[in-house]
Amino acid sequence: MVGGIDVLADDMSINGAVEPLPEDFDTTAIIKDPLPPMVEGNGIVKEETQISKEKEKREIVLGRNIHTMCLEVTEPDADDEVTGDREAHMASVLAKYKRSLTERTKYHLGYPYNLDFDYGALSQLQHFSINNLGDPFIESNYGVHSRQFEVGVLDWFARLWELDKNEYWGYITNCGTEGNLHGILVGREVFPDGILYASRESHYSIFKAARMYRMECVKVETLCSGEIDCDDFKAKLLCHQDKPAIINVNIGTTVKGAVDDLDLVIKKLEEAGFSQDRFYIHCDGALFGLMMPFVKRAPKVTFKKPIGSVSVSGHKFVGCPMPCGVQITRLDHINALSRNVEYLASRDATIMGSRNGHAPIFLWYTLNRKGYRGFQKEVQKCLRNAHYFKDRLVEAGIGAMLNELSSTVVFERPHDEEFIRKWQLACKGNIAHVVVMPNVTIEKLDDFLNELLQKRAAWFQDGKCQPYCIASDVGETNCLCALHK
């Protein structure tokens, strides 16, 4: 099955003319964005769409799902330098945009970003174009870089995952997806004819990698917790014993925060007859890859086990203000990728060419300020608050699930799309989730739950609308619908 997995492209083009920004620009237009219009099967937008009280599946059509506002770029007037009107207007737009960001940040619960940070001390560096193009360990002719910070961060993560300095290679990526793309690419280069195995609840970037690299990809079933079903994994390995295995192991799935059992995955590979020279394991630790090392009862993600690479996001638990990530792999794997680049006077085994040189500095700054003990305290706080929130949901009669090593609380999907948008919840089918990060306080969780309970009283008051059944998503024991209550 080559490229047999459907992945929706992230970038959506905007069709048609847009109106310029009005003088009385109102921040509420951004804060409370109306829902995109529904689209007919033939691509024609409906003139009027009635948002029902029941959950409504909104079809996503590329190029048709646009926001109602566009900040148009216009040419300066001839006398702008004299009047200063353009600068004043842009300053006003940015000030109002900042207020809208501040407001939206108050209602941020569904996505795994740590918004609790202060990088004021680094503002002095924003005047420089810092670019870490090429290999982090080989300096190029471009002198305005932050490789010394980048290598310091990479060394920190290599120690965390127990890989010696002289045995690892890595780099700071532009996002978590790039880390996954690189990890799978290394696996493919080590085993050109290998088959990619990934659970159905793996991040979409894993299946994007399969399509990009034209790899044969086998989807493995999952348990109701979201964890990979290792029995199904072994059964599918046995169907393809003639080809090496490239496996994506989730250290926290996207929707349910489930952690795949790395030790059991390795055991099933051995039982299916795969020796260590016939498989490559990439660990996608986007969020929980940095949390698990600080949970005492959690199994270790370590290069002392036969894994090939680990990637994490820097803008999630660490709290970097721009998307970035860390990718670590074994040095002996990287030679298959690395190439000399005369233009740079360096070698390059990264996916992107130019790389954000500011991101390593932000990561270095946070790692130095918090250290292992600081992260351990934040992890304990997140897990404690997640258990509190899950318990309160259940006490209120709302079906919910929380995996043991997770801070992602899964519960019944709200029936109001505007409520979902307000709190920026991530939803899939009948379930939604809240990701409890260091910036998510008990007070914020209480505010959310109190408003949710008020909404539910209105949704279910006449008996025509009932809570969703989530038994197929999280198991009957976690469902509190009318059938399973």
XYZ file of N, CA and C in Angstrom, residues 285-407:
369
model
N 7.713 11.855 20.427
C 7.455 12.328 21.786
C 7.071 13.787 21.831
N 6.317 14.246 20.831
C 6.025 15.669 20.654
C 5.773 16.396 21.969
N 4.828 15.907 22.774
C 4.529 16.542 24.060
C 5.095 15.737 25.223
N 4.724 14.456 25.320
C 5.044 13.665 26.507
C 6.474 13.144 26.514
N 7.178 13.295 25.387
C 8.575 12.888 25.361
C 9.424 13.651 26.352
N 9.013 14.870 26.678
C 9.737 15.666 27.667
C 9.112 15.563 29.050
N 7.913 15.006 29.146
C 7.259 14.866 30.439
C 7.570 13.516 31.095
N 7.602 12.459 30.305
C 7.766 11.111 30.857
C 9.046 10.910 31.665
N 10.178 11.498 31.257
C 11.387 11.285 32.058
C 11.267 11.775 33.498
N 10.271 12.611 33.783
C 10.123 13.181 35.111
C 8.964 12.544 35.893
N 8.431 11.437 35.358
C 7.397 10.674 36.060
C 8.049 9.379 36.541
N 8.134 9.180 37.840
C 8.898 8.072 38.423
C 8.421 6.706 37.938
N 7.107 6.527 37.836
C 6.586 5.201 37.492
C 6.540 4.963 35.982
N 6.939 5.952 35.196
C 6.842 5.820 33.739
C 7.983 4.977 33.188
N 7.718 4.153 32.176
C 8.799 3.413 31.521
C 9.739 4.377 30.811
N 10.989 4.000 30.705
C 11.994 4.901 30.151
C 11.990 4.884 28.627
N 12.127 6.084 28.059
C 12.477 6.209 26.652
C 13.969 6.503 26.637
N 14.752 5.549 26.183
C 16.202 5.653 26.272
C 16.862 4.969 25.089
N 18.009 5.509 24.684
C 18.761 4.895 23.593
C 19.522 3.664 24.058
N 19.425 3.314 25.337
C 19.960 2.040 25.790
C 19.091 0.893 25.274
N 17.877 1.221 24.851
C 17.010 0.272 24.167
C 17.248 0.420 22.661
N 16.861 -0.560 21.849
C 17.166 -0.516 20.407
C 16.232 0.413 19.623
N 16.314 1.718 19.914
C 15.543 2.711 19.164
C 16.494 3.492 18.273
N 15.950 4.082 17.219
C 16.787 4.814 16.267
C 16.749 6.303 16.424
N 15.600 6.856 16.856
C 15.490 8.315 16.964
C 14.338 8.693 17.880
N 14.440 9.915 18.421
C 13.387 10.500 19.256
C 13.228 11.954 18.846
N 11.984 12.404 18.769
C 11.738 13.821 18.483
C 10.730 14.375 19.483
N 10.898 15.641 19.833
C 9.948 16.352 20.692
C 9.718 17.737 20.101
N 8.631 18.363 20.521
C 8.350 19.748 20.127
C 8.913 20.688 21.178
N 9.432 21.818 20.737
C 9.956 22.810 21.666
C 8.919 23.829 22.095
N 7.866 23.969 21.301
C 6.844 24.972 21.599
C 5.697 24.387 22.421
N 5.815 23.141 22.811
C 4.753 22.525 23.608
C 5.109 22.606 25.088
N 5.642 21.556 25.672
C 5.864 21.602 27.112
C 6.946 22.613 27.503
N 7.978 22.751 26.690
C 9.047 23.699 27.023
C 8.508 25.119 27.056
N 7.649 25.466 26.079
C 7.059 26.795 26.061
C 7.831 27.796 25.230
N 8.355 27.362 24.092
C 9.016 28.292 23.169
C 7.935 29.062 22.412
N 8.103 30.377 22.203
C 7.035 31.164 21.572
C 6.898 30.961 20.074
N 7.853 30.267 19.449
C 7.707 29.949 18.028
C 7.805 28.439 17.840
N 7.117 27.888 16.838
C 7.196 26.441 16.619
C 8.639 25.993 16.394
N 9.017 24.924 17.060
C 10.347 24.347 16.880
C 10.339 22.956 17.505
N 11.412 22.220 17.361
C 11.481 20.887 17.932
C 12.918 20.412 18.029
N 13.089 19.238 18.605
C 14.414 18.633 18.748
C 14.355 17.219 18.194
N 15.304 16.890 17.359
C 15.411 15.553 16.782
C 16.773 14.980 17.140
N 16.790 13.814 17.759
C 18.029 13.135 18.130
C 18.027 11.738 17.508
N 19.142 11.376 16.877
C 19.281 10.036 16.306
C 20.694 9.531 16.560
N 20.948 8.311 16.198
C 22.285 7.739 16.383
C 23.220 8.232 15.272
N 24.441 8.572 15.652
C 25.395 9.128 14.692
C 25.669 8.174 13.539
N 25.719 6.876 13.818
C 26.049 5.940 12.740
C 24.927 5.807 11.711
N 23.725 6.306 12.038
C 22.634 6.273 11.058
C 22.695 7.451 10.090
N 23.318 8.533 10.497
C 23.161 9.788 9.764
C 24.053 9.876 8.533
N 25.076 9.035 8.451
C 25.976 9.103 7.298
C 25.257 8.847 5.988
N 24.187 8.059 6.042
C 23.423 7.773 4.818
C 22.720 9.011 4.283
N 22.494 9.999 5.154
C 21.780 11.212 4.748
C 22.694 12.387 4.448
N 23.819 12.463 5.140
C 24.653 13.660 5.116
C 25.317 13.855 3.762
N 25.347 15.104 3.302
C 25.951 15.461 2.014
C 26.778 16.733 2.172
N 27.875 16.819 1.434
C 28.666 18.044 1.404
C 27.923 19.122 0.623
N 27.952 20.361 1.136
C 27.329 21.487 0.444
C 28.393 22.578 0.306
N 28.962 22.696 -0.892
C 30.061 23.644 -1.095
C 29.626 25.077 -0.848
N 28.400 25.401 -1.234
C 27.869 26.762 -1.070
C 27.905 27.195 0.395
N 27.697 26.233 1.317
C 27.692 26.525 2.746
C 29.047 26.294 3.390
N 29.943 25.594 2.691
C 31.194 25.130 3.291
C 30.880 24.287 4.522
N 29.877 23.405 4.375
C 29.426 22.580 5.491
C 28.829 21.302 4.928
N 28.380 20.450 5.820
C 27.603 19.285 5.441
C 26.180 19.473 5.925
N 25.256 18.738 5.325
C 23.866 18.905 5.730
C 23.127 17.580 5.658
N 22.481 17.238 6.781
C 21.619 16.053 6.819
C 20.240 16.437 7.323
N 19.962 17.739 7.384
C 18.657 18.208 7.850
C 17.658 18.157 6.700
N 16.395 18.382 7.026
C 15.372 18.432 5.978
C 15.291 19.836 5.394
N 15.178 20.831 6.273
C 15.134 22.209 5.801
C 16.554 22.731 5.553
N 16.662 23.774 4.737
C 17.961 24.405 4.531
C 18.212 25.408 5.637
N 17.630 26.585 5.501
C 17.734 27.573 6.566
C 16.922 27.126 7.768
N 17.473 27.375 8.972
C 16.764 27.022 10.202
C 16.790 28.200 11.156
N 15.703 28.369 11.876
C 15.549 29.488 12.798
C 16.655 29.458 13.853
N 17.520 30.437 13.832
C 18.607 30.500 14.803
C 18.196 31.076 16.137
N 17.010 31.665 16.204
C 16.520 32.193 17.480
C 15.992 31.072 18.374
N 15.369 30.060 17.775
C 14.749 28.985 18.558
C 15.733 28.310 19.514
N 16.954 27.952 19.075
C 17.879 27.330 20.030
C 18.181 28.210 21.239
N 18.206 29.517 21.040
C 18.491 30.423 22.151
C 17.340 30.407 23.150
N 16.113 30.416 22.653
C 14.948 30.344 23.531
C 14.940 29.030 24.323
N 15.235 27.929 23.637
C 15.265 26.635 24.317
C 16.385 26.600 25.358
N 17.566 27.068 24.985
C 18.714 27.109 25.906
C 18.370 27.931 27.144
N 17.707 29.051 26.933
C 17.353 29.958 28.027
C 16.405 29.266 29.017
N 15.392 28.595 28.484
C 14.421 27.911 29.354
C 15.040 26.719 30.078
N 15.823 25.916 29.361
C 16.445 24.754 29.990
C 17.362 25.174 31.135
N 18.071 26.283 30.957
C 18.949 26.774 32.010
C 18.171 27.329 33.201
N 17.053 27.996 32.916
C 16.265 28.581 34.001
C 15.552 27.523 34.831
N 15.029 26.509 34.173
C 14.213 25.518 34.883
C 15.015 24.302 35.338
N 15.832 23.777 34.460
C 16.583 22.579 34.795
C 15.680 21.373 34.999
N 16.284 20.253 35.330
C 15.517 19.019 35.520
C 14.491 19.166 36.642
N 14.887 19.805 37.730
C 13.967 19.940 38.860
C 12.774 20.812 38.508
N 13.011 21.877 37.756
C 11.912 22.751 37.356
C 10.898 22.040 36.490
N 11.391 21.244 35.539
C 10.485 20.486 34.685
C 9.734 19.424 35.479
N 10.401 18.813 36.430
C 9.736 17.797 37.248
C 8.569 18.397 38.022
N 8.762 19.588 38.572
C 7.682 20.256 39.299
C 6.515 20.571 38.376
N 6.813 21.032 37.173
C 5.746 21.377 36.227
C 4.990 20.128 35.770
N 5.708 19.037 35.560
C 5.054 17.782 35.168
C 4.105 17.319 36.268
N 4.560 17.345 37.508
C 3.721 16.921 38.630
C 2.483 17.802 38.747
N 2.649 19.091 38.542
C 1.517 20.023 38.598
C 0.496 19.701 37.511
N 0.973 19.461 36.298
C 0.067 19.171 35.180
C -0.712 17.876 35.426
N -0.021 16.826 35.865
C -0.697 15.552 36.113
C -1.706 15.678 37.252
N -1.340 16.411 38.284
C -2.254 16.614 39.420
C -3.507 17.374 38.985
N -3.325 18.437 38.210
C -4.472 19.223 37.746
C -5.332 18.440 36.755
N -4.698 17.585 35.955
C -5.458 16.765 34.996
C -6.351 15.778 35.738
N -5.834 15.152 36.779
C -6.648 14.220 37.575
C -7.797 14.964 38.265
N -7.517 16.155 38.750
C -8.570 16.966 39.373
C -9.692 17.247 38.368
N -9.322 17.647 37.165
C -10.312 17.999 36.148
C -11.126 16.777 35.719
N -10.450 15.661 35.521
C -11.151 14.445 35.119
C -12.146 14.019 36.191
N -11.743 14.089 37.452
C -12.638 13.707 38.554
C -13.851 14.626 38.624
N -13.642 15.914 38.401
C -14.761 16.855 38.444
C -15.746 16.614 37.299
N -15.237 16.263 36.136
C -16.116 15.940 35.009
C -17.004 14.748 35.348
N -16.399 13.698 35.869
C -17.151 12.476 36.197
C -18.178 12.768 37.294
N -17.782 13.543 38.304
C -18.714 13.906 39.371
C -19.923 14.668 38.829
N -19.699 15.418 37.748
C -20.784 16.190 37.135
C -21.600 15.360 36.158
N -21.267 14.068 36.009
C -22.027 13.197 35.112
C -21.582 13.264 33.668
N -20.353 13.693 33.447
C -19.821 13.806 32.084
C -18.791 12.700 31.877
N -18.992 11.875 30.859
C -18.051 10.805 30.563
C -16.677 11.359 30.253
N -15.635 10.756 30.845
C -14.274 11.265 30.664
C -13.266 10.150 30.845
N -12.080 10.346 30.255
C -10.987 9.387 30.378
C -9.674 10.137 30.490
N -8.779 9.614 31.323
C -7.429 10.160 31.465
C -6.460 8.991 31.533
N -5.580 8.881 30.538
C -4.576 7.825 30.564
C -3.584 8.062 31.697
N -3.011 6.982 32.198
C -2.196 7.031 33.413
C -1.038 8.019 33.320
N -0.346 8.066 32.208
C 0.850 8.895 32.077
C 0.582 10.180 31.313
N -0.657 10.621 31.310
C -1.062 11.713 30.425
C -1.644 12.892 31.188
N -1.606 14.060 30.565
C -2.318 15.233 31.075
C -3.404 15.659 30.095
